[in-house]
mmCIF file of C-alpha atoms in Angstrom:
data_model
loop_
_atom_site.group_PDB
_atom_site.id
_atom_site.type_symbol
_atom_site.label_atom_id
_atom_site.label_comp_id
_atom_site.label_asym_id
_atom_site.label_seq_id
_atom_site.Cartn_x
_atom_site.Cartn_y
_atom_site.Cartn_z
ATOM 1 C CA MET A 290 7.226 4.849 21.858
ATOM 2 C CA SER A 291 3.534 4.067 21.453
ATOM 3 C CA THR A 292 1.817 2.954 18.287
ATOM 4 C CA ASP A 293 -0.047 6.285 18.290
ATOM 5 C CA THR A 294 3.283 8.104 18.194
ATOM 6 C CA PHE A 295 4.514 6.086 15.237
ATOM 7 C CA LEU A 296 1.300 6.693 13.284
ATOM 8 C CA SER A 297 1.745 10.438 13.788
ATOM 9 C CA ALA A 298 4.728 10.382 11.408
ATOM 10 C CA ALA A 299 4.848 13.651 9.476
ATOM 11 C CA THR A 300 2.111 14.316 6.923
ATOM 12 C CA ARG A 301 3.673 14.526 3.493
ATOM 13 C CA VAL A 302 3.430 13.695 -0.204
ATOM 14 C CA ILE A 303 5.879 11.080 -1.509
ATOM 15 C CA PRO A 304 6.465 11.441 -5.272
ATOM 16 C CA SER A 305 6.860 8.163 -7.118
ATOM 17 C CA VAL A 306 10.360 9.187 -8.254
ATOM 18 C CA GLU A 307 11.439 9.030 -4.596
ATOM 19 C CA TYR A 308 10.359 5.426 -3.980
ATOM 20 C CA ARG A 309 13.306 3.245 -2.977
ATOM 21 C CA ARG A 310 13.874 0.571 -5.633
ATOM 22 C CA GLU A 311 15.761 -2.572 -4.700
ATOM 23 C CA ARG A 312 16.261 -6.035 -6.137
ATOM 24 C CA TRP A 313 14.579 -8.981 -4.457
ATOM 25 C CA ARG A 314 16.901 -11.245 -2.511
ATOM 26 C CA ASN A 315 16.098 -14.080 -4.936
ATOM 27 C CA GLY A 316 16.739 -11.828 -7.953
ATOM 28 C CA LEU A 317 13.350 -12.574 -9.526
ATOM 29 C CA GLY A 318 11.876 -9.087 -9.309
ATOM 30 C CA TRP A 319 12.113 -5.580 -7.905
ATOM 31 C CA THR A 320 10.435 -3.785 -5.029
ATOM 32 C CA ARG A 321 9.841 -0.045 -4.927
ATOM 33 C CA GLU A 322 9.303 0.853 -1.287
ATOM 34 C CA ILE A 323 6.912 3.764 -0.816
ATOM 35 C CA LEU A 324 6.796 4.085 2.959
ATOM 36 C CA ARG A 325 7.460 2.307 6.202
ATOM 37 C CA VAL A 326 6.217 3.513 9.596
ATOM 38 C CA PRO A 327 8.315 3.790 11.627
ATOM 39 C CA ASP A 328 11.184 4.054 9.162
ATOM 40 C CA ASN A 329 13.239 1.115 10.427
ATOM 41 C CA ASP A 330 13.243 -2.684 10.351
ATOM 42 C CA ASP A 331 10.611 -2.858 13.132
ATOM 43 C CA TRP A 332 7.934 -1.177 11.030
ATOM 44 C CA LEU A 333 4.226 -1.401 11.807
ATOM 45 C CA VAL A 334 3.049 -0.493 8.308
ATOM 46 C CA ARG A 335 4.812 -0.821 4.960
ATOM 47 C CA LEU A 336 3.687 0.181 1.478
ATOM 48 C CA SER A 337 5.520 -0.920 -1.631
ATOM 49 C CA ILE A 338 5.111 -1.876 -5.283
ATOM 50 C CA ALA A 339 6.384 -5.263 -6.409
ATOM 51 C CA GLU A 340 7.593 -5.614 -9.994
ATOM 52 C CA ILE A 341 7.270 -9.325 -10.714
ATOM 53 C CA GLU A 342 9.260 -10.429 -13.753
ATOM 54 C CA GLN A 343 8.844 -14.202 -13.542
ATOM 55 C CA ASP A 344 7.162 -16.878 -11.447
ATOM 56 C CA ALA A 345 8.548 -16.675 -7.925
ATOM 57 C CA ALA A 346 7.938 -17.688 -4.316
ATOM 58 C CA PHE A 347 6.918 -14.877 -1.966
ATOM 59 C CA SER A 348 8.961 -14.150 1.150
ATOM 60 C CA ALA A 349 7.358 -15.082 4.480
ATOM 61 C CA PHE A 350 6.459 -12.304 6.939
ATOM 62 C CA PRO A 351 5.434 -13.836 10.289
ATOM 63 C CA GLY A 352 3.009 -11.696 12.287
ATOM 64 C CA ILE A 353 2.120 -9.594 9.255
ATOM 65 C CA GLU A 354 -1.129 -9.209 7.321
ATOM 66 C CA ARG A 355 -0.838 -8.456 3.596
ATOM 67 C CA GLU A 356 -3.062 -7.124 0.866
ATOM 68 C CA LEU A 357 -2.020 -7.166 -2.786
ATOM 69 C CA VAL A 358 -3.625 -5.061 -5.528
ATOM 70 C CA LEU A 359 -2.816 -5.622 -9.208
ATOM 71 C CA LEU A 360 -1.671 -2.296 -10.672
ATOM 72 C CA ARG A 361 -0.346 -3.229 -14.106
ATOM 73 C CA GLY A 362 -0.128 -6.367 -16.200
ATOM 74 C CA GLU A 363 -2.361 -9.145 -17.460
ATOM 75 C CA GLY A 364 -2.765 -10.946 -14.156
ATOM 76 C CA LEU A 365 -1.057 -12.777 -11.299
ATOM 77 C CA ARG A 366 -1.948 -16.225 -9.962
ATOM 78 C CA LEU A 367 -1.317 -16.698 -6.250
ATOM 79 C CA ARG A 368 -0.786 -20.384 -5.486
ATOM 80 C CA PHE A 369 -0.904 -21.282 -1.784
ATOM 81 C CA ALA A 370 0.672 -24.350 -0.179
ATOM 82 C CA ASP A 371 -2.760 -25.551 0.986
ATOM 83 C CA GLY A 372 -3.880 -25.852 -2.643
ATOM 84 C CA THR A 373 -5.813 -22.579 -2.821
ATOM 85 C CA LEU A 374 -5.403 -20.694 -6.096
ATOM 86 C CA HIS A 375 -6.454 -17.078 -6.523
ATOM 87 C CA THR A 376 -5.915 -15.045 -9.689
ATOM 88 C CA LEU A 377 -5.622 -11.264 -9.594
ATOM 89 C CA MET A 378 -6.982 -9.935 -12.873
ATOM 90 C CA PRO A 379 -6.955 -6.439 -14.369
ATOM 91 C CA PRO A 380 -7.797 -3.790 -13.752
ATOM 92 C CA HIS A 381 -7.344 -3.881 -9.958
ATOM 93 C CA ASP A 382 -8.164 -7.233 -8.377
ATOM 94 C CA ARG A 383 -6.873 -7.633 -4.836
ATOM 95 C CA LEU A 384 -6.410 -10.233 -2.116
ATOM 96 C CA ARG A 385 -5.700 -10.133 1.605
ATOM 97 C CA PHE A 386 -3.744 -12.999 3.174
ATOM 98 C CA ALA A 387 -1.485 -13.850 6.116
ATOM 99 C CA GLY A 388 2.203 -13.073 5.766
ATOM 100 C CA GLU A 389 3.066 -16.532 7.132
ATOM 101 C CA ALA A 390 1.340 -18.237 4.217
ATOM 102 C CA GLU A 391 3.477 -20.190 1.770
ATOM 103 C CA VAL A 392 2.559 -18.677 -1.572
ATOM 104 C CA SER A 393 4.090 -18.324 -4.996
ATOM 105 C CA GLY A 394 3.203 -15.877 -7.726
ATOM 106 C CA GLU A 395 2.701 -17.078 -11.311
ATOM 107 C CA LEU A 396 2.436 -14.560 -14.151
ATOM 108 C CA VAL A 397 -0.608 -14.912 -16.410
ATOM 109 C CA ASP A 398 1.035 -13.156 -19.366
ATOM 110 C CA GLY A 399 4.070 -10.987 -18.718
ATOM 111 C CA VAL A 400 5.395 -8.690 -15.999
ATOM 112 C CA THR A 401 3.038 -7.326 -13.339
ATOM 113 C CA HIS A 402 3.253 -4.415 -10.908
ATOM 114 C CA ASP A 403 1.437 -5.046 -7.644
ATOM 115 C CA PHE A 404 0.655 -2.669 -4.771
ATOM 116 C CA ASN A 405 1.637 -4.331 -1.504
ATOM 117 C CA LEU A 406 0.171 -3.227 1.850
ATOM 118 C CA MET A 407 1.583 -4.918 4.956
ATOM 119 C CA TRP A 408 0.820 -4.286 8.604
ATOM 120 C CA ARG A 409 1.695 -5.852 11.950
ATOM 121 C CA ARG A 410 -1.525 -7.478 13.063
ATOM 122 C CA ASP A 411 -0.841 -7.385 16.820
ATOM 123 C CA ALA A 412 -0.356 -3.602 16.825
ATOM 124 C CA VAL A 413 -2.471 -1.986 14.112
ATOM 125 C CA SER A 414 -5.455 -2.603 11.882
ATOM 126 C CA ALA A 415 -5.697 -1.526 8.260
ATOM 127 C CA GLU A 416 -8.511 -1.109 5.745
ATOM 128 C CA LEU A 417 -7.845 -0.612 2.028
ATOM 129 C CA LEU A 418 -10.437 1.116 -0.158
ATOM 130 C CA HIS A 419 -10.399 1.432 -3.954
ATOM 131 C CA ARG A 420 -12.350 4.495 -5.090
ATOM 132 C CA PRO A 421 -12.877 6.799 -8.059
ATOM 133 C CA LEU A 422 -11.935 10.438 -7.459
ATOM 134 C CA VAL A 423 -14.490 12.824 -8.912
ATOM 135 C CA GLY A 424 -14.363 16.329 -7.442
ATOM 136 C CA SER A 425 -13.530 16.231 -3.726
ATOM 137 C CA MET A 426 -12.996 13.443 -1.198
ATOM 138 C CA PHE A 427 -12.545 14.076 2.503
ATOM 139 C CA PHE A 428 -10.178 12.279 4.841
ATOM 140 C CA PHE A 429 -10.011 12.753 8.601
ATOM 141 C CA SER A 430 -6.870 12.150 10.605
ATOM 142 C CA GLU A 431 -7.497 11.447 14.284
ATOM 143 C CA PRO A 432 -5.557 10.420 17.382
ATOM 144 C CA GLY A 433 -4.396 6.875 16.640
ATOM 145 C CA ALA A 434 -5.611 6.877 13.021
ATOM 146 C CA ALA A 435 -3.734 7.822 9.844
ATOM 147 C CA TRP A 436 -4.370 7.601 6.099
ATOM 148 C CA ALA A 437 -2.202 6.654 3.149
ATOM 149 C CA ILE A 438 -3.517 7.651 -0.277
ATOM 150 C CA HIS A 439 -2.014 6.214 -3.463
ATOM 151 C CA LEU A 440 -3.159 7.873 -6.680
ATOM 152 C CA LEU A 441 -3.687 5.186 -9.316
ATOM 153 C CA ALA A 442 -4.616 7.549 -12.155
ATOM 154 C CA GLY A 443 -5.333 11.216 -12.795
ATOM 155 C CA GLN A 444 -4.180 14.129 -10.691
ATOM 156 C CA ALA A 445 -5.223 15.652 -7.386
ATOM 157 C CA GLU A 446 -4.314 18.216 -4.759
ATOM 158 C CA PHE A 447 -5.181 18.933 -1.158
ATOM 159 C CA GLU A 448 -7.219 22.122 -0.941
ATOM 160 C CA GLY A 449 -5.827 24.722 1.444
ATOM 161 C CA GLU A 450 -2.655 22.709 2.141
ATOM 162 C CA PRO A 451 0.230 24.643 0.533
ATOM 163 C CA ALA A 452 2.795 22.401 2.254
ATOM 164 C CA LEU A 453 1.454 19.362 0.371
ATOM 165 C CA PRO A 454 2.356 19.384 -3.346
ATOM 166 C CA PRO A 455 -0.129 18.118 -5.948
ATOM 167 C CA LEU A 456 -0.278 14.382 -6.607
ATOM 168 C CA GLN A 457 0.352 12.866 -10.015
ATOM 169 C CA ALA A 458 -0.519 9.287 -10.936
ATOM 170 C CA GLY A 459 1.705 6.939 -8.925
ATOM 171 C CA ASP A 460 2.343 9.354 -6.038
ATOM 172 C CA THR A 461 1.364 8.659 -2.414
ATOM 173 C CA ALA A 462 0.294 10.910 0.460
ATOM 174 C CA TRP A 463 0.628 10.080 4.156
ATOM 175 C CA LEU A 464 -1.764 11.899 6.507
ATOM 176 C CA GLY A 465 -0.333 11.298 9.971
ATOM 177 C CA ALA A 466 -2.397 10.625 13.087
ATOM 178 C CA GLY A 467 -3.002 13.508 15.471
ATOM 179 C CA PRO A 468 -5.711 15.957 16.519
ATOM 180 C CA ARG A 469 -8.807 15.443 14.371
ATOM 181 C CA ARG A 470 -8.299 17.261 11.084
ATOM 182 C CA ARG A 471 -10.065 17.278 7.737
ATOM 183 C CA TYR A 472 -8.185 16.999 4.449
ATOM 184 C CA ALA A 473 -10.026 17.754 1.200
ATOM 185 C CA LEU A 474 -8.497 16.002 -1.799
ATOM 186 C CA HIS A 475 -9.707 17.524 -5.061
ATOM 187 C CA GLY A 476 -9.144 16.198 -8.560
ATOM 188 C CA GLY A 477 -10.069 13.457 -10.962
ATOM 189 C CA GLY A 478 -8.920 9.880 -11.339
ATOM 190 C CA GLU A 479 -8.747 6.787 -9.174
ATOM 191 C CA LEU A 480 -7.075 5.995 -5.869
ATOM 192 C CA LEU A 481 -6.330 3.526 -3.121
ATOM 193 C CA ALA A 482 -7.071 4.884 0.361
ATOM 194 C CA ILE A 483 -5.697 2.993 3.372
ATOM 195 C CA ARG A 484 -6.846 3.794 6.892
ATOM 196 C CA VAL A 485 -4.397 2.600 9.526
ATOM 197 C CA ALA A 486 -5.415 2.620 13.185
ATOM 198 C CA ALA A 487 -3.718 1.701 16.438
ATOM 199 C CA GLY A 488 -5.045 -1.470 18.022
ATOM 200 C CA VAL A 489 -6.505 -4.657 16.600
ATOM 201 C CA ALA A 490 -9.764 -4.639 14.653
ATOM 202 C CA ALA A 491 -12.728 -6.387 16.254
ATOM 203 C CA GLY A 492 -13.698 -9.740 14.797
#
């Protein structure tokens, strides 16, 4: 199957209560998986929330690009093997880095929850936007391009889309690739919007 076919996975809203929660292999935290496309071990895109309870090394993901966004907590230091140190601070600092990188997470002051976007760099490109939601925002699905929308705060609903239930804070919507279509998201709050497209980004 082509990348385009995988990105056309069914449009839907995923309530936060349906995220799959599992213990890390090293036992030092939890992951709540939101979505993987396709839904198997050979995914192209994966969204999850890491619950980091103590300082811990991150797992390596060869061939994967990652972007972390601090959701909750007082901060997370990311210490890389090359000596680079980057601290994610509230409210929503973020960092993109290669999945191959040797990195450990160090808590600034207590448990953190971190949004984790991962994508296979040789097959898709991804862009993560952090935006306020005031009134309506418009998202366009297209052939080879899909959107994932994670509501950080507030509430929202897709106008004229009775098959898509309203979003509460913490919920995620997937707008699958396909014929060009406009989605109007109406509400108030704050969100992460991730555009995922087939192919590798220029540059």
